Amino acid sequence: MDILVCVKQVPSVSEGRLDRKTGTLLRADLPAVLNPYDGRALEMALRLRDQVGGTVRVLTMGPPSAVAVLREAVAMGADSAVLVSDAGFAGADAMATAYTLSQAIRTLPQPQLIVCGRQSTDGDTGQVSGALAAFLNLPFASGVDTVTPAEGDELLLEQRMGRIRVTARYPLPCVISAENETVVPRIPSLRLRLSAAKAQVTQRKLEDFQDTDPSRYGTAGSATRVVRTYRPPETVGKAILSESEVTGQALLDLILGKEALPNV
Amino acid sequence: MSELHITVFAELEGSALAAVSCQLLDQAFLLAQGRQAQVTALVLGKPSEATRAALCRWPLERIVHYSVDGPFRSDLFCRLFLAGIRRLSPDIALIGSTPQGRVLASHTAAMLRTGVTADCTELSLTEEGRLLQCRPAFGGNLMAQILTKTSPQLAIVRPGALTPPNAATGGCPIWETPEADLSASAITVTQVTAATASSALSDAQAIIAVGRGFRKKEDLEQVRELADLLGASLACSRAVVEMGWLSPEHQIGLSGQSVAPQWLLTLGISGSIQFRSGIRGVKRLIAVNQNPDAPILQIADVPICGDVYRIVPALLEAARN
């Protein structure tokens, strides 16, 4: 099975700063890592490939430095990597990002399965994967916890859907969003890390796409924009108790409501 | 200024109206106040008579209904939802942040080449009648206000604290059932079961939530024991799910569960806006954090600056007796 995994490079800590004027994220001052949700999506793809054979290709849209997460993915075992990068892609919202990814994917041999992470730790809208499926005219499955090959070119999926768990058969090709939080992604071996450092990375730019209209991409192609950021009003809290003031039985009574709450 | 048209996705849970749909309907009419506006609803599925009656509580202009049978299948439901939105052609569409809602929204936004804002916690209108969508801006303590320049403006809205239902208004809206193929789907659902952890959380009356203040997964066992002794459900912040210590159903926050227990004890959770948006319904919040500047200590009813590695054993000892 030929599987494609979309990954994103994100700042290593979920707390970052916004450029006050443009409302876009200031990524430069934080170290960058593979989005943890995408790491698990990649692990899902790798396990499926290990089970049924085939290839895993990873693809990312980002600045040139994003090649680092592609190398990390190859070190984990991905077979090939694609960097989708162009100055014109910067500042894209979720829909513009999905459209860019879809155009890049259309320039590659069609995968049977596309796997995405549930959301990113920075933008965290969780909207890219569903939109990507729509742009590629493929069925979409969200919240996928487990994937099993099924007869007749189908996949058996277990999905987390809030209060319920769904088991369903999906036709291939399709797009899935992974929600396999209990899975631990494999740690790259040194050997794979060394070969990943030298691996070929395929590049895709705007000029490679079928739709080369720059107004469909990046900031220009984004229907949504941040117009203002603000701090929510400060709340004045109650006096903070120290550990020594209330522990054990006294704290238990406070928790269970057997004692009146301390006054401000 | 032409009439503002807001459509609410009145999502069903089985044959009943989902709680978030009621909140969205209230929200839509609040936005419509003082303006020339109409509010409509879009329904997919088989509403019961009680649900039909419930929808009379709001003075909706009309309801577009696709009477699709069976469980949610994304290809079929997305196609019908898109058809409904195209038929209604609203300026604004409000969708609850549910697994179904999020899938429908992303598909619709892509197909209509319009914008969607996820996890809105506040909505308002500009003078010109454009939707101002507010959501926490990643991680820290900032809120972002977002505008969409295209139509319809799609907003996925988090459920807030529950509001009491309004009295019935007298009339009932017109139900439209357009022609559509209600069965074509390439997806076959073979089983639907309850996800035990998540239903326990949103209904739980007592919760203990753990955060990054713990150093390793094994340390949560003591907390689990404490929760069992106190009859509380175990929950966590997003960081704990990201580290793979607990499954996503345990997560409280913007991309997790909203909870409304009698009491919530947080251990080693700093209290980002994302987390706090999931605890608006909590009656009594007891928070333990080693950092006196942790935001959660500002909003807790009982804020404690201390080490969870001392407090948890002490509580456990008291609870065992």
mmCIF file of N, CA and C in Angstrom, chain A residues 14-16 18 25 37 40 95 118-119 121-125 127 130 134-135 140 142 160-171 181 216 220 222-232 235 237-241 243 248-249 251-252 254-257 261, chain B residues 72 74 99 102-103 106-107 109-110 113-116 118 134-135 137-150 156 186-195 198 202 238 241-242 244 248-249 255 263 284 292 298-299 301-307 310 318:
data_model
loop_
_atom_site.group_PDB
_atom_site.id
_atom_site.type_symbol
_atom_site.label_atom_id
_atom_site.label_comp_id
_atom_site.label_asym_id
_atom_site.label_seq_id
_atom_site.Cartn_x
_atom_site.Cartn_y
_atom_site.Cartn_z
ATOM 1 N N SER A 14 4.136 24.624 23.358
ATOM 2 C CA SER A 14 2.840 25.111 22.894
ATOM 3 C C SER A 14 2.633 26.587 23.159
ATOM 4 N N GLU A 15 3.402 27.137 24.088
ATOM 5 C CA GLU A 15 3.242 28.565 24.348
ATOM 6 C C GLU A 15 4.209 29.340 23.469
ATOM 7 N N GLY A 16 3.699 30.235 22.687
ATOM 8 C CA GLY A 16 4.575 31.043 21.843
ATOM 9 C C GLY A 16 4.033 32.444 21.824
ATOM 10 N N LEU A 18 2.691 35.908 19.533
ATOM 11 C CA LEU A 18 2.105 36.354 18.280
ATOM 12 C C LEU A 18 2.729 37.676 17.876
ATOM 13 N N LEU A 25 2.030 33.798 13.933
ATOM 14 C CA LEU A 25 2.879 33.242 14.978
ATOM 15 C C LEU A 25 4.336 33.628 14.788
ATOM 16 N N TYR A 37 1.388 15.124 17.150
ATOM 17 C CA TYR A 37 0.247 14.403 16.568
ATOM 18 C C TYR A 37 0.636 13.767 15.231
ATOM 19 N N ARG A 40 2.605 10.537 15.612
ATOM 20 C CA ARG A 40 1.758 9.353 15.821
ATOM 21 C C ARG A 40 1.057 8.926 14.530
ATOM 22 N N MET A 95 -7.564 26.510 5.431
ATOM 23 C CA MET A 95 -8.084 26.163 4.104
ATOM 24 C C MET A 95 -7.019 26.352 3.022
ATOM 25 N N ARG A 118 -4.095 14.713 13.998
ATOM 26 C CA ARG A 118 -5.390 15.261 14.393
ATOM 27 C C ARG A 118 -5.418 16.782 14.337
ATOM 28 N N GLN A 119 -4.346 17.418 14.747
ATOM 29 C CA GLN A 119 -4.254 18.879 14.758
ATOM 30 C C GLN A 119 -2.797 19.210 14.992
ATOM 31 N N THR A 121 0.069 21.519 17.269
ATOM 32 C CA THR A 121 0.132 22.107 18.605
ATOM 33 C C THR A 121 0.202 23.628 18.529
ATOM 34 N N ASP A 122 0.419 24.192 17.324
ATOM 35 C CA ASP A 122 0.424 25.651 17.232
ATOM 36 C C ASP A 122 -0.899 26.180 16.684
ATOM 37 N N GLY A 123 -1.194 26.056 15.428
ATOM 38 C CA GLY A 123 -2.464 26.562 14.900
ATOM 39 C C GLY A 123 -3.670 25.871 15.494
ATOM 40 N N ASP A 124 -3.535 24.650 15.780
ATOM 41 C CA ASP A 124 -4.511 23.690 16.307
ATOM 42 C C ASP A 124 -5.993 23.863 15.936
ATOM 43 N N THR A 125 -6.282 24.058 14.664
ATOM 44 C CA THR A 125 -7.678 24.135 14.253
ATOM 45 C C THR A 125 -8.238 22.746 13.984
ATOM 46 N N GLN A 127 -8.595 21.457 11.173
ATOM 47 C CA GLN A 127 -9.453 21.561 9.997
ATOM 48 C C GLN A 127 -8.767 21.182 8.689
ATOM 49 N N GLY A 130 -9.630 17.362 6.911
ATOM 50 C CA GLY A 130 -10.957 17.244 6.288
ATOM 51 C C GLY A 130 -11.045 18.040 4.993
ATOM 52 N N ALA A 134 -11.564 16.947 0.926
ATOM 53 C CA ALA A 134 -12.545 17.577 0.035
ATOM 54 C C ALA A 134 -11.879 18.046 -1.252
ATOM 55 N N PHE A 135 -10.715 18.696 -1.130
ATOM 56 C CA PHE A 135 -10.020 19.191 -2.323
ATOM 57 C C PHE A 135 -9.566 18.042 -3.221
ATOM 58 N N PHE A 140 -13.325 10.900 3.872
ATOM 59 C CA PHE A 140 -12.532 11.333 5.024
ATOM 60 C C PHE A 140 -13.004 10.629 6.291
ATOM 61 N N SER A 142 -12.305 10.769 10.438
ATOM 62 C CA SER A 142 -11.654 11.495 11.531
ATOM 63 C C SER A 142 -11.476 10.582 12.736
ATOM 64 N N ARG A 160 -12.609 7.238 17.090
ATOM 65 C CA ARG A 160 -13.104 7.880 18.309
ATOM 66 C C ARG A 160 -13.974 9.067 17.855
ATOM 67 N N MET A 161 -15.251 9.014 18.261
ATOM 68 C CA MET A 161 -16.126 10.125 17.907
ATOM 69 C C MET A 161 -16.799 10.610 19.188
ATOM 70 N N GLY A 162 -16.011 11.243 20.068
ATOM 71 C CA GLY A 162 -16.591 11.802 21.287
ATOM 72 C C GLY A 162 -17.089 10.710 22.223
ATOM 73 N N ARG A 163 -18.422 10.661 22.414
ATOM 74 C CA ARG A 163 -18.988 9.701 23.358
ATOM 75 C C ARG A 163 -19.070 8.293 22.794
ATOM 76 N N ILE A 164 -18.830 8.149 21.478
ATOM 77 C CA ILE A 164 -18.963 6.820 20.896
ATOM 78 C C ILE A 164 -17.693 6.398 20.174
ATOM 79 N N ARG A 165 -17.596 5.078 19.979
ATOM 80 C CA ARG A 165 -16.511 4.485 19.223
ATOM 81 C C ARG A 165 -17.143 3.787 18.037
ATOM 82 N N VAL A 166 -16.656 4.077 16.844
ATOM 83 C CA VAL A 166 -17.272 3.556 15.630
ATOM 84 C C VAL A 166 -16.299 2.631 14.915
ATOM 85 N N THR A 167 -16.804 1.503 14.435
ATOM 86 C CA THR A 167 -16.018 0.632 13.565
ATOM 87 C C THR A 167 -16.654 0.702 12.180
ATOM 88 N N ALA A 168 -15.853 0.994 11.160
ATOM 89 C CA ALA A 168 -16.433 1.187 9.825
ATOM 90 C C ALA A 168 -15.447 0.775 8.749
ATOM 91 N N ARG A 169 -16.002 0.381 7.575
ATOM 92 C CA ARG A 169 -15.175 0.058 6.409
ATOM 93 C C ARG A 169 -15.184 1.241 5.450
ATOM 94 N N TYR A 170 -14.007 1.663 5.056
ATOM 95 C CA TYR A 170 -13.855 2.784 4.118
ATOM 96 C C TYR A 170 -13.220 2.293 2.831
ATOM 97 N N PRO A 171 -13.629 2.873 1.697
ATOM 98 C CA PRO A 171 -12.992 2.489 0.441
ATOM 99 C C PRO A 171 -11.633 3.177 0.308
ATOM 100 N N GLU A 181 -3.602 8.350 20.343
ATOM 101 C CA GLU A 181 -2.755 8.981 21.344
ATOM 102 C C GLU A 181 -1.979 8.022 22.233
ATOM 103 N N ARG A 216 -4.474 32.178 -4.694
ATOM 104 C CA ARG A 216 -5.135 31.044 -4.039
ATOM 105 C C ARG A 216 -4.325 30.531 -2.846
ATOM 106 N N ALA A 220 -2.649 35.743 0.806
ATOM 107 C CA ALA A 220 -3.605 36.185 -0.218
ATOM 108 C C ALA A 220 -4.751 35.202 -0.373
ATOM 109 N N SER A 222 -6.008 33.265 1.916
ATOM 110 C CA SER A 222 -6.655 32.950 3.179
ATOM 111 C C SER A 222 -7.890 33.797 3.390
ATOM 112 N N ALA A 223 -9.026 33.134 3.572
ATOM 113 C CA ALA A 223 -10.279 33.852 3.783
ATOM 114 C C ALA A 223 -10.370 34.393 5.210
ATOM 115 N N THR A 224 -9.652 33.755 6.145
ATOM 116 C CA THR A 224 -9.705 34.222 7.526
ATOM 117 C C THR A 224 -8.410 34.955 7.869
ATOM 118 N N ARG A 225 -8.531 35.938 8.729
ATOM 119 C CA ARG A 225 -7.326 36.594 9.225
ATOM 120 C C ARG A 225 -7.560 37.069 10.650
ATOM 121 N N VAL A 226 -6.437 37.121 11.419
ATOM 122 C CA VAL A 226 -6.506 37.620 12.792
ATOM 123 C C VAL A 226 -6.458 39.135 12.736
ATOM 124 N N VAL A 227 -7.484 39.771 13.282
ATOM 125 C CA VAL A 227 -7.506 41.240 13.217
ATOM 126 C C VAL A 227 -7.021 41.883 14.510
ATOM 127 N N ARG A 228 -7.071 41.107 15.574
ATOM 128 C CA ARG A 228 -6.668 41.691 16.861
ATOM 129 C C ARG A 228 -6.316 40.566 17.817
ATOM 130 N N THR A 229 -5.324 40.840 18.679
ATOM 131 C CA THR A 229 -5.093 39.924 19.789
ATOM 132 C C THR A 229 -5.189 40.728 21.063
ATOM 133 N N TYR A 230 -5.617 40.082 22.114
ATOM 134 C CA TYR A 230 -5.719 40.803 23.383
ATOM 135 C C TYR A 230 -5.607 39.822 24.532
ATOM 136 N N ARG A 231 -5.229 40.358 25.677
ATOM 137 C CA ARG A 231 -5.202 39.538 26.890
ATOM 138 C C ARG A 231 -6.588 39.574 27.522
ATOM 139 N N PRO A 232 -7.086 38.423 27.949
ATOM 140 C CA PRO A 232 -8.371 38.459 28.644
ATOM 141 C C PRO A 232 -8.199 39.247 29.938
ATOM 142 N N THR A 235 -8.000 38.315 36.301
ATOM 143 C CA THR A 235 -8.906 38.014 37.420
ATOM 144 C C THR A 235 -8.096 38.096 38.713
ATOM 145 N N GLY A 237 -7.511 36.703 42.158
ATOM 146 C CA GLY A 237 -7.872 35.430 42.763
ATOM 147 C C GLY A 237 -7.940 35.469 44.274
ATOM 148 N N LYS A 238 -8.291 34.327 44.833
ATOM 149 C CA LYS A 238 -8.331 34.176 46.284
ATOM 150 C C LYS A 238 -6.895 34.017 46.796
ATOM 151 N N ALA A 239 -6.715 34.228 48.096
ATOM 152 C CA ALA A 239 -5.382 34.090 48.688
ATOM 153 C C ALA A 239 -4.898 32.660 48.501
ATOM 154 N N ILE A 240 -3.670 32.548 48.007
ATOM 155 C CA ILE A 240 -3.137 31.211 47.722
ATOM 156 C C ILE A 240 -2.649 30.574 49.012
ATOM 157 N N LEU A 241 -3.097 29.343 49.253
ATOM 158 C CA LEU A 241 -2.676 28.627 50.452
ATOM 159 C C LEU A 241 -1.349 27.933 50.193
ATOM 160 N N GLU A 243 1.316 24.804 50.976
ATOM 161 C CA GLU A 243 1.181 23.370 51.215
ATOM 162 C C GLU A 243 1.069 23.041 52.692
ATOM 163 N N GLY A 248 -3.537 16.717 53.890
ATOM 164 C CA GLY A 248 -4.157 15.529 54.451
ATOM 165 C C GLY A 248 -5.655 15.672 54.662
ATOM 166 N N GLN A 249 -6.098 15.378 55.872
ATOM 167 C CA GLN A 249 -7.532 15.339 56.153
ATOM 168 C C GLN A 249 -8.198 16.691 55.911
ATOM 169 N N LEU A 251 -7.387 19.062 53.841
ATOM 170 C CA LEU A 251 -7.545 19.310 52.408
ATOM 171 C C LEU A 251 -8.649 18.425 51.846
ATOM 172 N N LEU A 252 -8.678 17.191 52.307
ATOM 173 C CA LEU A 252 -9.705 16.269 51.836
ATOM 174 C C LEU A 252 -11.099 16.816 52.151
ATOM 175 N N LEU A 254 -11.883 19.910 52.530
ATOM 176 C CA LEU A 254 -12.132 21.059 51.649
ATOM 177 C C LEU A 254 -12.584 20.598 50.271
ATOM 178 N N ILE A 255 -11.923 19.561 49.773
ATOM 179 C CA ILE A 255 -12.251 19.053 48.434
ATOM 180 C C ILE A 255 -13.679 18.528 48.419
ATOM 181 N N LEU A 256 -14.009 17.738 49.468
ATOM 182 C CA LEU A 256 -15.318 17.102 49.481
ATOM 183 C C LEU A 256 -16.420 18.041 49.946
ATOM 184 N N GLY A 257 -16.045 19.259 50.310
ATOM 185 C CA GLY A 257 -17.048 20.244 50.685
ATOM 186 C C GLY A 257 -17.539 20.113 52.101
ATOM 187 N N LEU A 261 -15.444 27.058 52.286
ATOM 188 C CA LEU A 261 -14.295 27.525 51.520
ATOM 189 C C LEU A 261 -13.612 28.670 52.245
ATOM 190 N N PHE B 72 -23.720 8.280 11.420
ATOM 191 C CA PHE B 72 -22.972 9.286 10.687
ATOM 192 C C PHE B 72 -21.986 8.617 9.733
ATOM 193 N N SER B 74 -19.330 10.097 6.841
ATOM 194 C CA SER B 74 -18.866 11.431 6.445
ATOM 195 C C SER B 74 -19.212 11.776 4.998
ATOM 196 N N PRO B 99 -17.434 16.002 17.135
ATOM 197 C CA PRO B 99 -16.733 15.241 16.088
ATOM 198 C C PRO B 99 -17.429 15.375 14.729
ATOM 199 N N ARG B 102 -17.170 19.194 13.296
ATOM 200 C CA ARG B 102 -15.852 19.572 12.783
ATOM 201 C C ARG B 102 -15.604 18.986 11.404
ATOM 202 N N VAL B 103 -16.086 17.768 11.167
ATOM 203 C CA VAL B 103 -15.911 17.138 9.855
ATOM 204 C C VAL B 103 -16.761 17.874 8.812
ATOM 205 N N SER B 106 -15.170 21.431 7.921
ATOM 206 C CA SER B 106 -13.969 21.474 7.072
ATOM 207 C C SER B 106 -14.325 21.146 5.629
ATOM 208 N N HIS B 107 -15.234 20.191 5.441
ATOM 209 C CA HIS B 107 -15.642 19.822 4.089
ATOM 210 C C HIS B 107 -16.345 20.980 3.396
ATOM 211 N N ALA B 109 -16.291 24.232 4.130
ATOM 212 C CA ALA B 109 -15.409 25.384 3.889
ATOM 213 C C ALA B 109 -14.582 25.171 2.629
ATOM 214 N N ALA B 110 -14.063 23.955 2.457
ATOM 215 C CA ALA B 110 -13.251 23.665 1.272
ATOM 216 C C ALA B 110 -14.101 23.760 0.005
ATOM 217 N N ARG B 113 -15.073 27.248 -0.840
ATOM 218 C CA ARG B 113 -13.926 28.167 -0.897
ATOM 219 C C ARG B 113 -14.114 29.326 0.080
ATOM 220 N N THR B 114 -14.518 28.976 1.312
ATOM 221 C CA THR B 114 -14.727 30.027 2.312
ATOM 222 C C THR B 114 -13.938 29.695 3.563
ATOM 223 N N GLY B 115 -13.957 30.619 4.523
ATOM 224 C CA GLY B 115 -13.144 30.424 5.711
ATOM 225 C C GLY B 115 -13.922 29.767 6.837
ATOM 226 N N VAL B 116 -13.207 29.071 7.700
ATOM 227 C CA VAL B 116 -13.800 28.472 8.888
ATOM 228 C C VAL B 116 -12.879 28.752 10.070
ATOM 229 N N ALA B 118 -12.134 27.562 13.949
ATOM 230 C CA ALA B 118 -12.418 26.467 14.872
ATOM 231 C C ALA B 118 -12.321 26.938 16.316
ATOM 232 N N CYS B 134 -13.838 34.936 18.153
ATOM 233 C CA CYS B 134 -12.744 34.972 19.125
ATOM 234 C C CYS B 134 -12.385 33.562 19.565
ATOM 235 N N ARG B 135 -11.088 33.305 19.626
ATOM 236 C CA ARG B 135 -10.638 32.015 20.125
ATOM 237 C C ARG B 135 -9.293 32.195 20.805
ATOM 238 N N ALA B 137 -5.518 32.025 21.371
ATOM 239 C CA ALA B 137 -4.423 31.947 20.415
ATOM 240 C C ALA B 137 -3.330 31.090 20.996
ATOM 241 N N PHE B 138 -3.005 30.099 20.366
ATOM 242 C CA PHE B 138 -2.224 28.929 20.729
ATOM 243 C C PHE B 138 -1.451 28.967 22.042
ATOM 244 N N GLY B 139 -1.708 27.973 22.851
ATOM 245 C CA GLY B 139 -0.943 27.833 24.079
ATOM 246 C C GLY B 139 -1.285 28.875 25.122
ATOM 247 N N GLY B 140 -0.600 29.952 25.113
ATOM 248 C CA GLY B 140 -0.575 30.922 26.209
ATOM 249 C C GLY B 140 -1.803 31.735 26.512
ATOM 250 N N ASN B 141 -1.621 32.941 26.908
ATOM 251 C CA ASN B 141 -2.712 33.706 27.479
ATOM 252 C C ASN B 141 -3.239 34.808 26.586
ATOM 253 N N LEU B 142 -3.274 34.551 25.297
ATOM 254 C CA LEU B 142 -3.805 35.564 24.385
ATOM 255 C C LEU B 142 -5.084 35.079 23.734
ATOM 256 N N MET B 143 -5.963 36.028 23.441
ATOM 257 C CA MET B 143 -7.153 35.726 22.654
ATOM 258 C C MET B 143 -6.959 36.349 21.276
ATOM 259 N N ALA B 144 -7.445 35.672 20.245
ATOM 260 C CA ALA B 144 -7.357 36.218 18.886
ATOM 261 C C ALA B 144 -8.754 36.479 18.362
ATOM 262 N N GLN B 145 -8.902 37.601 17.659
ATOM 263 C CA GLN B 145 -10.180 37.944 17.034
ATOM 264 C C GLN B 145 -10.006 37.769 15.541
ATOM 265 N N ILE B 146 -10.906 37.019 14.929
ATOM 266 C CA ILE B 146 -10.747 36.640 13.527
ATOM 267 C C ILE B 146 -11.937 37.090 12.705
ATOM 268 N N LEU B 147 -11.647 37.578 11.504
ATOM 269 C CA LEU B 147 -12.692 37.927 10.552
ATOM 270 C C LEU B 147 -12.528 37.067 9.303
ATOM 271 N N THR B 148 -13.669 36.726 8.699
ATOM 272 C CA THR B 148 -13.648 35.967 7.449
ATOM 273 C C THR B 148 -14.124 36.887 6.351
ATOM 274 N N LYS B 149 -13.363 36.964 5.248
ATOM 275 C CA LYS B 149 -13.741 37.928 4.200
ATOM 276 C C LYS B 149 -14.701 37.349 3.165
ATOM 277 N N THR B 150 -14.943 36.042 3.215
ATOM 278 C CA THR B 150 -15.830 35.410 2.237
ATOM 279 C C THR B 150 -17.141 35.004 2.910
ATOM 280 N N ILE B 156 -17.026 27.313 14.090
ATOM 281 C CA ILE B 156 -17.218 26.119 14.913
ATOM 282 C C ILE B 156 -17.111 26.590 16.349
ATOM 283 N N ALA B 186 -20.185 5.253 0.440
ATOM 284 C CA ALA B 186 -19.213 4.188 0.202
ATOM 285 C C ALA B 186 -18.659 3.651 1.516
ATOM 286 N N ILE B 187 -19.212 4.183 2.644
ATOM 287 C CA ILE B 187 -18.711 3.808 3.958
ATOM 288 C C ILE B 187 -19.732 2.886 4.624
ATOM 289 N N THR B 188 -19.260 1.811 5.238
ATOM 290 C CA THR B 188 -20.156 0.895 5.946
ATOM 291 C C THR B 188 -19.789 0.883 7.421
ATOM 292 N N VAL B 189 -20.736 1.299 8.264
ATOM 293 C CA VAL B 189 -20.501 1.264 9.708
ATOM 294 C C VAL B 189 -20.918 -0.109 10.231
ATOM 295 N N THR B 190 -19.996 -0.793 10.890
ATOM 296 C CA THR B 190 -20.328 -2.137 11.350
ATOM 297 C C THR B 190 -20.630 -2.202 12.844
ATOM 298 N N GLN B 191 -20.129 -1.212 13.611
ATOM 299 C CA GLN B 191 -20.379 -1.254 15.043
ATOM 300 C C GLN B 191 -20.268 0.129 15.664
ATOM 301 N N VAL B 192 -21.157 0.423 16.623
ATOM 302 C CA VAL B 192 -21.076 1.668 17.387
ATOM 303 C C VAL B 192 -21.185 1.313 18.860
ATOM 304 N N THR B 193 -20.158 1.679 19.642
ATOM 305 C CA THR B 193 -20.217 1.403 21.079
ATOM 306 C C THR B 193 -19.936 2.675 21.857
ATOM 307 N N ALA B 194 -20.276 2.672 23.145
ATOM 308 C CA ALA B 194 -20.021 3.844 23.973
ATOM 309 C C ALA B 194 -18.549 3.907 24.336
ATOM 310 N N ALA B 195 -17.982 5.113 24.297
ATOM 311 C CA ALA B 195 -16.599 5.298 24.739
ATOM 312 C C ALA B 195 -16.651 5.579 26.222
ATOM 313 N N SER B 198 -15.019 8.866 28.126
ATOM 314 C CA SER B 198 -15.501 10.216 27.834
ATOM 315 C C SER B 198 -16.889 10.452 28.410
ATOM 316 N N SER B 202 -17.897 13.876 31.035
ATOM 317 C CA SER B 202 -18.796 15.021 30.863
ATOM 318 C C SER B 202 -19.964 14.958 31.845
ATOM 319 N N ARG B 238 -4.060 18.641 28.160
ATOM 320 C CA ARG B 238 -3.624 18.180 26.843
ATOM 321 C C ARG B 238 -2.204 17.649 26.869
ATOM 322 N N VAL B 241 -1.967 13.992 27.477
ATOM 323 C CA VAL B 241 -2.376 13.182 26.316
ATOM 324 C C VAL B 241 -1.267 13.189 25.273
ATOM 325 N N GLU B 242 -0.659 14.349 25.070
ATOM 326 C CA GLU B 242 0.419 14.452 24.080
ATOM 327 C C GLU B 242 1.591 13.560 24.437
ATOM 328 N N GLY B 244 1.261 10.781 25.845
ATOM 329 C CA GLY B 244 0.809 9.399 25.731
ATOM 330 C C GLY B 244 0.515 8.722 27.055
ATOM 331 N N PRO B 248 -7.087 10.243 24.810
ATOM 332 C CA PRO B 248 -7.727 11.545 24.570
ATOM 333 C C PRO B 248 -9.054 11.751 25.290
ATOM 334 N N GLU B 249 -9.765 10.653 25.600
ATOM 335 C CA GLU B 249 -11.055 10.826 26.279
ATOM 336 C C GLU B 249 -10.891 11.446 27.658
ATOM 337 N N SER B 255 -9.703 21.398 23.056
ATOM 338 C CA SER B 255 -9.784 20.277 22.125
ATOM 339 C C SER B 255 -10.101 18.983 22.856
ATOM 340 N N TRP B 263 -17.047 19.103 42.103
ATOM 341 C CA TRP B 263 -15.691 19.546 42.417
ATOM 342 C C TRP B 263 -14.694 18.980 41.434
ATOM 343 N N ARG B 284 -16.792 23.775 42.207
ATOM 344 C CA ARG B 284 -15.727 24.052 43.171
ATOM 345 C C ARG B 284 -14.400 23.581 42.595
ATOM 346 N N PRO B 292 3.591 29.692 41.941
ATOM 347 C CA PRO B 292 2.569 30.625 42.447
ATOM 348 C C PRO B 292 1.973 31.519 41.362
ATOM 349 N N GLN B 298 -5.184 31.687 40.093
ATOM 350 C CA GLN B 298 -5.935 32.938 40.141
ATOM 351 C C GLN B 298 -7.433 32.703 40.090
ATOM 352 N N ILE B 299 -7.845 31.577 39.540
ATOM 353 C CA ILE B 299 -9.280 31.349 39.373
ATOM 354 C C ILE B 299 -9.832 30.264 40.295
ATOM 355 N N ASP B 301 -11.116 28.178 43.540
ATOM 356 C CA ASP B 301 -11.788 28.468 44.816
ATOM 357 C C ASP B 301 -10.855 28.160 45.971
ATOM 358 N N VAL B 302 -10.054 27.103 45.805
ATOM 359 C CA VAL B 302 -9.031 26.756 46.797
ATOM 360 C C VAL B 302 -7.699 26.617 46.067
ATOM 361 N N PRO B 303 -6.936 27.704 45.983
ATOM 362 C CA PRO B 303 -5.646 27.618 45.293
ATOM 363 C C PRO B 303 -4.549 27.221 46.279
ATOM 364 N N ILE B 304 -3.771 26.217 45.905
ATOM 365 C CA ILE B 304 -2.702 25.756 46.789
ATOM 366 C C ILE B 304 -1.389 25.753 46.038
ATOM 367 N N CYS B 305 -0.412 26.450 46.603
ATOM 368 C CA CYS B 305 0.923 26.431 46.007
ATOM 369 C C CYS B 305 1.687 25.332 46.707
ATOM 370 N N GLY B 306 1.950 24.259 46.006
ATOM 371 C CA GLY B 306 2.621 23.147 46.661
ATOM 372 C C GLY B 306 3.044 22.076 45.690
ATOM 373 N N ASP B 307 3.693 21.064 46.244
ATOM 374 C CA ASP B 307 4.278 19.974 45.466
ATOM 375 C C ASP B 307 3.308 18.796 45.430
ATOM 376 N N ARG B 310 4.054 15.640 47.351
ATOM 377 C CA ARG B 310 3.834 15.563 48.811
ATOM 378 C C ARG B 310 2.349 15.544 49.095
ATOM 379 N N ALA B 318 -5.094 10.105 54.017
ATOM 380 C CA ALA B 318 -6.339 10.552 54.656
ATOM 381 C C ALA B 318 -7.530 9.814 54.064
#
